PDB file of N, CA and C and ligand atoms in Angstrom:
ATOM      1  N   UNK Y   1       0.839  -1.196   0.000  1.00  0.00           N
ATOM      2  CA  UNK Y   1       0.000   0.000   0.000  1.00  0.00           C
ATOM      3  C   UNK Y   1       0.878   1.252   0.000  1.00  0.00           C
ATOM      4  N   UNK Y   2       0.566   2.157  -0.892  1.00  0.00           N
ATOM      5  CA  UNK Y   2       1.321   3.408  -0.954  1.00  0.00           C
ATOM      6  C   UNK Y   2       0.602   4.468  -0.113  1.00  0.00           C
ATOM      7  N   UNK Y   3       1.300   5.001   0.847  1.00  0.00           N
ATOM      8  CA  UNK Y   3       0.725   6.056   1.683  1.00  0.00           C
ATOM      9  C   UNK Y   3       1.395   7.380   1.330  1.00  0.00           C
ATOM     10  N   UNK Y   4       0.624   8.262   0.760  1.00  0.00           N
ATOM     11  CA  UNK Y   4       1.171   9.575   0.424  1.00  0.00           C
ATOM     12  C   UNK Y   4       1.078  10.482   1.648  1.00  0.00           C
ATOM     13  N   UNK Y   5       1.748  11.622   1.555  1.00  0.00           N
ATOM     14  CA  UNK Y   5       1.743  12.568   2.664  1.00  0.00           C
ATOM     15  C   UNK Y   5       0.324  13.004   3.011  1.00  0.00           C
ATOM     16  N   UNK Y   6      -0.470  13.283   1.973  1.00  0.00           N
ATOM     17  CA  UNK Y   6      -1.817  13.792   2.247  1.00  0.00           C
ATOM     18  C   UNK Y   6      -2.675  12.741   2.950  1.00  0.00           C
ATOM     19  N   UNK Y   7      -2.487  11.489   2.585  1.00  0.00           N
ATOM     20  CA  UNK Y   7      -3.282  10.443   3.240  1.00  0.00           C
ATOM     21  C   UNK Y   7      -2.867  10.262   4.698  1.00  0.00           C
ATOM     22  N   UNK Y   8      -1.581  10.429   4.961  1.00  0.00           N
ATOM     23  CA  UNK Y   8      -1.088  10.299   6.327  1.00  0.00           C
ATOM     24  C   UNK Y   8      -1.775  11.320   7.235  1.00  0.00           C
ATOM     25  N   UNK Y   9      -2.030  12.499   6.698  1.00  0.00           N
ATOM     26  CA  UNK Y   9      -2.657  13.543   7.492  1.00  0.00           C
ATOM     27  C   UNK Y   9      -4.104  13.237   7.847  1.00  0.00           C
ATOM     28  N   UNK Y  10      -4.697  12.280   7.179  1.00  0.00           N
ATOM     29  CA  UNK Y  10      -6.079  11.898   7.473  1.00  0.00           C
ATOM     30  C   UNK Y  10      -6.151  10.943   8.662  1.00  0.00           C
ATOM     31  N   UNK Y  11      -5.023  10.453   9.080  1.00  0.00           N
ATOM     32  CA  UNK Y  11      -4.994   9.428  10.127  1.00  0.00           C
ATOM     33  C   UNK Y  11      -4.889  10.087  11.504  1.00  0.00           C
ATOM     34  N   UNK Y  12      -5.778   9.674  12.398  1.00  0.00           N
ATOM     35  CA  UNK Y  12      -5.749  10.189  13.764  1.00  0.00           C
ATOM     36  C   UNK Y  12      -4.586   9.548  14.518  1.00  0.00           C
ATOM     37  N   UNK Y  13      -3.764  10.358  15.218  1.00  0.00           N
ATOM     38  CA  UNK Y  13      -2.628   9.783  15.944  1.00  0.00           C
ATOM     39  C   UNK Y  13      -3.052   8.928  17.140  1.00  0.00           C
ATOM     40  N   UNK Y  14      -4.315   9.008  17.537  1.00  0.00           N
ATOM     41  CA  UNK Y  14      -4.792   8.215  18.678  1.00  0.00           C
ATOM     42  C   UNK Y  14      -5.353   6.882  18.209  1.00  0.00           C
ATOM     43  N   UNK Y  15      -6.262   6.934  17.263  1.00  0.00           N
ATOM     44  CA  UNK Y  15      -6.936   5.707  16.824  1.00  0.00           C
ATOM     45  C   UNK Y  15      -6.186   4.998  15.703  1.00  0.00           C
ATOM     46  N   UNK Y  16      -5.282   5.724  15.030  1.00  0.00           N
ATOM     47  CA  UNK Y  16      -4.584   5.214  13.845  1.00  0.00           C
ATOM     48  C   UNK Y  16      -5.560   4.903  12.704  1.00  0.00           C
ATOM     49  N   UNK Y  17      -6.727   5.500  12.769  1.00  0.00           N
ATOM     50  CA  UNK Y  17      -7.729   5.321  11.721  1.00  0.00           C
ATOM     51  C   UNK Y  17      -7.984   6.660  11.043  1.00  0.00           C
ATOM     52  N   UNK Y  18      -8.567   6.561   9.868  1.00  0.00           N
ATOM     53  CA  UNK Y  18      -8.915   7.776   9.161  1.00  0.00           C
ATOM     54  C   UNK Y  18      -9.967   8.542   9.956  1.00  0.00           C
ATOM     55  N   UNK Y  19      -9.787   9.854  10.054  1.00  0.00           N
ATOM     56  CA  UNK Y  19     -10.694  10.650  10.877  1.00  0.00           C
ATOM     57  C   UNK Y  19     -12.016  10.912  10.172  1.00  0.00           C
ATOM     58  N   UNK Y  20     -13.084  10.923  10.935  1.00  0.00           N
ATOM     59  CA  UNK Y  20     -14.400  11.252  10.404  1.00  0.00           C
ATOM     60  C   UNK Y  20     -14.787  12.661  10.804  1.00  0.00           C
ATOM     61  N   UNK Y  21     -14.443  13.035  12.034  1.00  0.00           N
ATOM     62  CA  UNK Y  21     -14.712  14.391  12.514  1.00  0.00           C
ATOM     63  C   UNK Y  21     -13.417  14.972  13.062  1.00  0.00           C
ATOM     64  N   UNK Y  22     -12.551  15.458  12.182  1.00  0.00           N
ATOM     65  CA  UNK Y  22     -11.268  15.966  12.667  1.00  0.00           C
ATOM     66  C   UNK Y  22     -11.397  17.279  13.423  1.00  0.00           C
ATOM     67  N   UNK Y  23     -10.692  17.386  14.519  1.00  0.00           N
ATOM     68  CA  UNK Y  23     -10.587  18.653  15.242  1.00  0.00           C
ATOM     69  C   UNK Y  23      -9.117  19.037  15.310  1.00  0.00           C
ATOM     70  N   UNK Y  24      -8.877  20.341  15.228  1.00  0.00           N
ATOM     71  CA  UNK Y  24      -7.515  20.840  15.209  1.00  0.00           C
ATOM     72  C   UNK Y  24      -7.182  21.481  16.544  1.00  0.00           C
ATOM     73  N   UNK Y  25      -5.975  21.233  17.013  1.00  0.00           N
ATOM     74  CA  UNK Y  25      -5.499  21.883  18.215  1.00  0.00           C
ATOM     75  C   UNK Y  25      -4.922  23.238  17.825  1.00  0.00           C
ATOM     76  N   UNK Y  26      -5.531  24.295  18.347  1.00  0.00           N
ATOM     77  CA  UNK Y  26      -5.109  25.652  18.003  1.00  0.00           C
ATOM     78  C   UNK Y  26      -3.672  25.916  18.429  1.00  0.00           C
ATOM     79  N   UNK Y  27      -3.235  25.243  19.478  1.00  0.00           N
ATOM     80  CA  UNK Y  27      -1.923  25.531  20.060  1.00  0.00           C
ATOM     81  C   UNK Y  27      -0.784  24.928  19.229  1.00  0.00           C
ATOM     82  N   UNK Y  28      -0.867  23.639  18.913  1.00  0.00           N
ATOM     83  CA  UNK Y  28       0.248  23.009  18.194  1.00  0.00           C
ATOM     84  C   UNK Y  28      -0.090  22.689  16.740  1.00  0.00           C
ATOM     85  N   UNK Y  29      -1.356  22.848  16.355  1.00  0.00           N
ATOM     86  CA  UNK Y  29      -1.728  22.672  14.956  1.00  0.00           C
ATOM     87  C   UNK Y  29      -1.975  21.234  14.521  1.00  0.00           C
ATOM     88  N   UNK Y  30      -1.974  20.295  15.462  1.00  0.00           N
ATOM     89  CA  UNK Y  30      -2.228  18.897  15.102  1.00  0.00           C
ATOM     90  C   UNK Y  30      -3.720  18.596  15.094  1.00  0.00           C
ATOM     91  N   UNK Y  31      -4.095  17.579  14.331  1.00  0.00           N
ATOM     92  CA  UNK Y  31      -5.505  17.204  14.236  1.00  0.00           C
ATOM     93  C   UNK Y  31      -5.707  15.793  14.756  1.00  0.00           C
ATOM     94  N   UNK Y  32      -6.888  15.592  15.327  1.00  0.00           N
ATOM     95  CA  UNK Y  32      -7.243  14.290  15.886  1.00  0.00           C
ATOM     96  C   UNK Y  32      -8.709  14.012  15.602  1.00  0.00           C
ATOM     97  N   UNK Y  33      -9.086  12.746  15.761  1.00  0.00           N
ATOM     98  CA  UNK Y  33     -10.506  12.398  15.720  1.00  0.00           C
ATOM     99  C   UNK Y  33     -11.155  12.988  16.971  1.00  0.00           C
ATOM    100  N   UNK Y  34     -12.239  13.724  16.778  1.00  0.00           N
ATOM    101  CA  UNK Y  34     -12.857  14.442  17.896  1.00  0.00           C
ATOM    102  C   UNK Y  34     -13.164  13.522  19.084  1.00  0.00           C
ATOM    103  N   UNK Y  35     -13.845  12.436  18.791  1.00  0.00           N
ATOM    104  CA  UNK Y  35     -14.262  11.518  19.849  1.00  0.00           C
ATOM    105  C   UNK Y  35     -13.065  10.992  20.647  1.00  0.00           C
ATOM    106  N   UNK Y  36     -12.002  10.669  19.925  1.00  0.00           N
ATOM    107  CA  UNK Y  36     -10.830  10.066  20.563  1.00  0.00           C
ATOM    108  C   UNK Y  36     -10.090  11.058  21.465  1.00  0.00           C
ATOM    109  N   UNK Y  37      -9.915  12.283  20.970  1.00  0.00           N
ATOM    110  CA  UNK Y  37      -9.161  13.260  21.776  1.00  0.00           C
ATOM    111  C   UNK Y  37      -9.990  13.710  22.979  1.00  0.00           C
ATOM    112  N   UNK Y  38     -11.306  13.843  22.800  1.00  0.00           N
ATOM    113  CA  UNK Y  38     -12.169  14.241  23.921  1.00  0.00           C
ATOM    114  C   UNK Y  38     -12.114  13.173  25.006  1.00  0.00           C
ATOM    115  N   UNK Y  39     -12.183  11.911  24.582  1.00  0.00           N
ATOM    116  CA  UNK Y  39     -12.129  10.807  25.541  1.00  0.00           C
ATOM    117  C   UNK Y  39     -10.781  10.807  26.268  1.00  0.00           C
ATOM    118  N   UNK Y  40      -9.704  11.074  25.517  1.00  0.00           N
ATOM    119  CA  UNK Y  40      -8.377  11.076  26.114  1.00  0.00           C
ATOM    120  C   UNK Y  40      -8.231  12.199  27.142  1.00  0.00           C
ATOM    121  N   UNK Y  41      -8.690  13.405  26.777  1.00  0.00           N
ATOM    122  CA  UNK Y  41      -8.592  14.547  27.699  1.00  0.00           C
ATOM    123  C   UNK Y  41      -9.399  14.269  28.963  1.00  0.00           C
ATOM    124  N   UNK Y  42     -10.613  13.755  28.767  1.00  0.00           N
ATOM    125  CA  UNK Y  42     -11.473  13.499  29.932  1.00  0.00           C
ATOM    126  C   UNK Y  42     -10.851  12.485  30.879  1.00  0.00           C
ATOM    127  N   UNK Y  43     -10.287  11.430  30.337  1.00  0.00           N
ATOM    128  CA  UNK Y  43      -9.741  10.401  31.216  1.00  0.00           C
ATOM    129  C   UNK Y  43      -8.479  10.904  31.927  1.00  0.00           C
ATOM    130  N   UNK Y  44      -7.685  11.733  31.256  1.00  0.00           N
ATOM    131  CA  UNK Y  44      -6.503  12.328  31.910  1.00  0.00           C
ATOM    132  C   UNK Y  44      -6.945  13.279  33.026  1.00  0.00           C
ATOM    133  N   UNK Y  45      -7.909  14.134  32.708  1.00  0.00           N
ATOM    134  CA  UNK Y  45      -8.348  15.124  33.689  1.00  0.00           C
ATOM    135  C   UNK Y  45      -9.010  14.474  34.895  1.00  0.00           C
ATOM    136  N   UNK Y  46      -9.671  13.341  34.664  1.00  0.00           N
ATOM    137  CA  UNK Y  46     -10.270  12.602  35.791  1.00  0.00           C
ATOM    138  C   UNK Y  46      -9.198  12.179  36.780  1.00  0.00           C
ATOM    139  N   UNK Y  47      -8.014  11.842  36.245  1.00  0.00           N
ATOM    140  CA  UNK Y  47      -6.906  11.438  37.113  1.00  0.00           C
ATOM    141  C   UNK Y  47      -6.026  12.636  37.482  1.00  0.00           C
ATOM    142  N   UNK Y  48      -6.551  13.841  37.272  1.00  0.00           N
ATOM    143  CA  UNK Y  48      -5.848  15.088  37.576  1.00  0.00           C
ATOM    144  C   UNK Y  48      -4.498  15.170  36.880  1.00  0.00           C
ATOM    145  N   UNK Y  49      -4.476  14.699  35.643  1.00  0.00           N
ATOM    146  CA  UNK Y  49      -3.261  14.783  34.838  1.00  0.00           C
ATOM    147  C   UNK Y  49      -3.539  15.664  33.627  1.00  0.00           C
ATOM    148  N   UNK Y  50      -2.466  16.171  33.046  1.00  0.00           N
ATOM    149  CA  UNK Y  50      -2.605  16.935  31.816  1.00  0.00           C
ATOM    150  C   UNK Y  50      -2.567  15.976  30.633  1.00  0.00           C
ATOM    151  N   UNK Y  51      -3.308  16.336  29.600  1.00  0.00           N
ATOM    152  CA  UNK Y  51      -3.316  15.500  28.399  1.00  0.00           C
ATOM    153  C   UNK Y  51      -2.221  15.978  27.446  1.00  0.00           C
ATOM    154  N   UNK Y  52      -1.272  15.098  27.141  1.00  0.00           N
ATOM    155  CA  UNK Y  52      -0.221  15.435  26.179  1.00  0.00           C
ATOM    156  C   UNK Y  52      -0.773  15.267  24.770  1.00  0.00           C
ATOM    157  N   UNK Y  53      -0.223  16.048  23.851  1.00  0.00           N
ATOM    158  CA  UNK Y  53      -0.588  15.864  22.452  1.00  0.00           C
ATOM    159  C   UNK Y  53      -0.111  14.473  22.018  1.00  0.00           C
ATOM    160  N   UNK Y  54      -1.018  13.659  21.457  1.00  0.00           N
ATOM    161  CA  UNK Y  54      -0.650  12.282  21.109  1.00  0.00           C
ATOM    162  C   UNK Y  54       0.175  12.156  19.834  1.00  0.00           C
ATOM    163  N   UNK Y  55       0.372  13.259  19.146  1.00  0.00           N
ATOM    164  CA  UNK Y  55       1.161  13.212  17.916  1.00  0.00           C
ATOM    165  C   UNK Y  55       2.630  13.006  18.262  1.00  0.00           C
ATOM    166  N   UNK Y  56       3.245  12.027  17.636  1.00  0.00           N
ATOM    167  CA  UNK Y  56       4.645  11.709  17.928  1.00  0.00           C
ATOM    168  C   UNK Y  56       5.538  12.903  17.585  1.00  0.00           C
ATOM    169  N   UNK Y  57       6.395  13.250  18.517  1.00  0.00           N
ATOM    170  CA  UNK Y  57       7.331  14.343  18.276  1.00  0.00           C
ATOM    171  C   UNK Y  57       6.809  15.699  18.711  1.00  0.00           C
ATOM    172  N   UNK Y  58       5.544  15.773  19.136  1.00  0.00           N
ATOM    173  CA  UNK Y  58       4.981  17.040  19.563  1.00  0.00           C
ATOM    174  C   UNK Y  58       5.285  17.260  21.037  1.00  0.00           C
ATOM    175  N   UNK Y  59       5.697  18.469  21.361  1.00  0.00           N
ATOM    176  CA  UNK Y  59       6.105  18.746  22.744  1.00  0.00           C
ATOM    177  C   UNK Y  59       5.002  19.428  23.549  1.00  0.00           C
ATOM    178  N   UNK Y  60       3.805  19.534  22.947  1.00  0.00           N
ATOM    179  CA  UNK Y  60       2.703  20.185  23.653  1.00  0.00           C
ATOM    180  C   UNK Y  60       2.143  19.224  24.707  1.00  0.00           C
ATOM    181  N   UNK Y  61       2.163  19.654  25.958  1.00  0.00           N
ATOM    182  CA  UNK Y  61       1.818  18.716  27.030  1.00  0.00           C
ATOM    183  C   UNK Y  61       0.564  19.093  27.803  1.00  0.00           C
ATOM    184  N   UNK Y  62      -0.183  20.065  27.308  1.00  0.00           N
ATOM    185  CA  UNK Y  62      -1.412  20.425  28.025  1.00  0.00           C
ATOM    186  C   UNK Y  62      -2.532  20.726  27.026  1.00  0.00           C
ATOM    187  N   UNK Y  63      -3.076  19.651  26.465  1.00  0.00           N
ATOM    188  CA  UNK Y  63      -4.145  19.794  25.484  1.00  0.00           C
ATOM    189  C   UNK Y  63      -5.457  20.027  26.225  1.00  0.00           C
ATOM    190  N   UNK Y  64      -6.139  21.113  25.869  1.00  0.00           N
ATOM    191  CA  UNK Y  64      -7.409  21.424  26.518  1.00  0.00           C
ATOM    192  C   UNK Y  64      -8.534  21.345  25.506  1.00  0.00           C
ATOM    193  N   UNK Y  65      -9.711  21.008  26.014  1.00  0.00           N
ATOM    194  CA  UNK Y  65     -10.895  20.922  25.168  1.00  0.00           C
ATOM    195  C   UNK Y  65     -11.137  22.259  24.446  1.00  0.00           C
ATOM    196  N   UNK Y  66     -10.860  23.366  25.162  1.00  0.00           N
ATOM    197  CA  UNK Y  66     -11.126  24.696  24.603  1.00  0.00           C
ATOM    198  C   UNK Y  66     -10.159  25.061  23.475  1.00  0.00           C
ATOM    199  N   UNK Y  67      -9.072  24.289  23.329  1.00  0.00           N
ATOM    200  CA  UNK Y  67      -8.115  24.552  22.256  1.00  0.00           C
ATOM    201  C   UNK Y  67      -8.491  23.836  20.959  1.00  0.00           C
ATOM    202  N   UNK Y  68      -9.516  22.998  21.011  1.00  0.00           N
ATOM    203  CA  UNK Y  68      -9.878  22.203  19.839  1.00  0.00           C
ATOM    204  C   UNK Y  68     -10.923  22.913  18.996  1.00  0.00           C
ATOM    205  N   UNK Y  69     -10.669  22.980  17.706  1.00  0.00           N
ATOM    206  CA  UNK Y  69     -11.635  23.572  16.778  1.00  0.00           C
ATOM    207  C   UNK Y  69     -11.922  22.576  15.655  1.00  0.00           C
ATOM    208  N   UNK Y  70     -13.178  22.568  15.194  1.00  0.00           N
ATOM    209  CA  UNK Y  70     -13.558  21.699  14.080  1.00  0.00           C
ATOM    210  C   UNK Y  70     -12.708  22.035  12.856  1.00  0.00           C
ATOM    211  N   UNK Y  71     -12.145  21.027  12.216  1.00  0.00           N
ATOM    212  CA  UNK Y  71     -11.359  21.266  11.009  1.00  0.00           C
ATOM    213  C   UNK Y  71     -12.197  20.909   9.780  1.00  0.00           C
ATOM    214  N   UNK Y  72     -12.987  21.909   9.366  1.00  0.00           N
ATOM    215  CA  UNK Y  72     -13.915  21.698   8.241  1.00  0.00           C
ATOM    216  C   UNK Y  72     -13.170  21.386   6.944  1.00  0.00           C
ATOM    217  N   UNK Y  73     -12.074  22.104   6.709  1.00  0.00           N
ATOM    218  CA  UNK Y  73     -11.334  21.920   5.458  1.00  0.00           C
ATOM    219  C   UNK Y  73     -10.802  20.493   5.348  1.00  0.00           C
ATOM    220  N   UNK Y  74     -10.285  19.984   6.451  1.00  0.00           N
ATOM    221  CA  UNK Y  74      -9.747  18.631   6.450  1.00  0.00           C
ATOM    222  C   UNK Y  74     -10.867  17.603   6.307  1.00  0.00           C
ATOM    223  N   UNK Y  75     -11.990  17.869   6.975  1.00  0.00           N
ATOM    224  CA  UNK Y  75     -13.118  16.950   6.880  1.00  0.00           C
ATOM    225  C   UNK Y  75     -13.581  16.820   5.424  1.00  0.00           C
ATOM    226  N   UNK Y  76     -13.663  17.976   4.753  1.00  0.00           N
ATOM    227  CA  UNK Y  76     -14.068  17.951   3.346  1.00  0.00           C
ATOM    228  C   UNK Y  76     -13.037  17.228   2.484  1.00  0.00           C
ATOM    229  N   UNK Y  77     -11.771  17.435   2.786  1.00  0.00           N
ATOM    230  CA  UNK Y  77     -10.704  16.771   2.030  1.00  0.00           C
ATOM    231  C   UNK Y  77     -10.800  15.251   2.178  1.00  0.00           C
ATOM    232  N   UNK Y  78     -11.091  14.791   3.396  1.00  0.00           N
ATOM    233  CA  UNK Y  78     -11.229  13.353   3.642  1.00  0.00           C
ATOM    234  C   UNK Y  78     -12.438  12.817   2.890  1.00  0.00           C
ATOM    235  N   UNK Y  79     -13.536  13.575   2.956  1.00  0.00           N
ATOM    236  CA  UNK Y  79     -14.763  13.152   2.260  1.00  0.00           C
ATOM    237  C   UNK Y  79     -14.546  13.010   0.762  1.00  0.00           C
ATOM    238  N   UNK Y  80     -13.920  14.007   0.161  1.00  0.00           N
ATOM    239  CA  UNK Y  80     -13.739  13.958  -1.290  1.00  0.00           C
ATOM    240  C   UNK Y  80     -12.743  12.861  -1.661  1.00  0.00           C
ATOM    241  N   UNK Y  81     -11.778  12.654  -0.796  1.00  0.00           N
ATOM    242  CA  UNK Y  81     -10.814  11.571  -1.008  1.00  0.00           C
ATOM    243  C   UNK Y  81     -11.533  10.218  -0.985  1.00  0.00           C
ATOM    244  N   UNK Y  82     -12.450  10.056  -0.061  1.00  0.00           N
ATOM    245  CA  UNK Y  82     -13.196   8.800   0.035  1.00  0.00           C
ATOM    246  C   UNK Y  82     -14.147   8.613  -1.142  1.00  0.00           C
ATOM    247  N   UNK Y  83     -14.753   9.704  -1.577  1.00  0.00           N
ATOM    248  CA  UNK Y  83     -15.651   9.621  -2.728  1.00  0.00           C
ATOM    249  C   UNK Y  83     -14.894   9.139  -3.961  1.00  0.00           C
ATOM    250  N   UNK Y  84     -13.717   9.716  -4.146  1.00  0.00           N
ATOM    251  CA  UNK Y  84     -12.885   9.319  -5.283  1.00  0.00           C
ATOM    252  C   UNK Y  84     -12.528   7.845  -5.195  1.00  0.00           C
ATOM    253  N   UNK Y  85     -12.181   7.424  -3.998  1.00  0.00           N
ATOM    254  CA  UNK Y  85     -11.769   6.036  -3.815  1.00  0.00           C
ATOM    255  C   UNK Y  85     -12.933   5.093  -4.088  1.00  0.00           C
ATOM    256  N   UNK Y  86     -14.146   5.484  -3.617  1.00  0.00           N
ATOM    257  CA  UNK Y  86     -15.319   4.640  -3.835  1.00  0.00           C
ATOM    258  C   UNK Y  86     -15.642   4.519  -5.320  1.00  0.00           C
ATOM    259  N   UNK Y  87     -15.551   5.648  -6.006  1.00  0.00           N
ATOM    260  CA  UNK Y  87     -15.846   5.637  -7.430  1.00  0.00           C
ATOM    261  C   UNK Y  87     -14.865   4.708  -8.153  1.00  0.00           C
ATOM    262  N   UNK Y  88     -13.638   4.763  -7.704  1.00  0.00           N
ATOM    263  CA  UNK Y  88     -12.592   3.971  -8.336  1.00  0.00           C
ATOM    264  C   UNK Y  88     -12.859   2.475  -8.199  1.00  0.00           C
ATOM    265  N   UNK Y  89     -13.462   2.067  -7.069  1.00  0.00           N
ATOM    266  CA  UNK Y  89     -13.639   0.640  -6.818  1.00  0.00           C
ATOM    267  C   UNK Y  89     -14.904   0.082  -7.450  1.00  0.00           C
ATOM    268  N   UNK Y  90     -15.729   0.958  -8.023  1.00  0.00           N
ATOM    269  CA  UNK Y  90     -16.973   0.476  -8.637  1.00  0.00           C
ATOM    270  C   UNK Y  90     -16.720  -0.264  -9.953  1.00  0.00           C
TER     271      UNK Y  90
HETATM  272 ZN1   ZN Z   1       0.614  18.499  18.841  1.00  0.00          ZN
END
């Protein structure tokens, strides 16, 4: 399987799956699957810990829910990428 740079960006660093609802961290600029990052932040905060950015190599160690914004552009890019792929397999 050939993984191009653009396809790699569709993958959530937490789930390792293609994102359906990507959210962007305003602070470090990384994107994650919304459900996965929210769950991660909540479970860390329950244990009174800070949530580190799950992206490998990122030094951001205090990811907050308020720093996450919906990444509409990326969501559309993933959708159109999937549409193309589906058409191709028909
Ligand atoms: Zn990050």
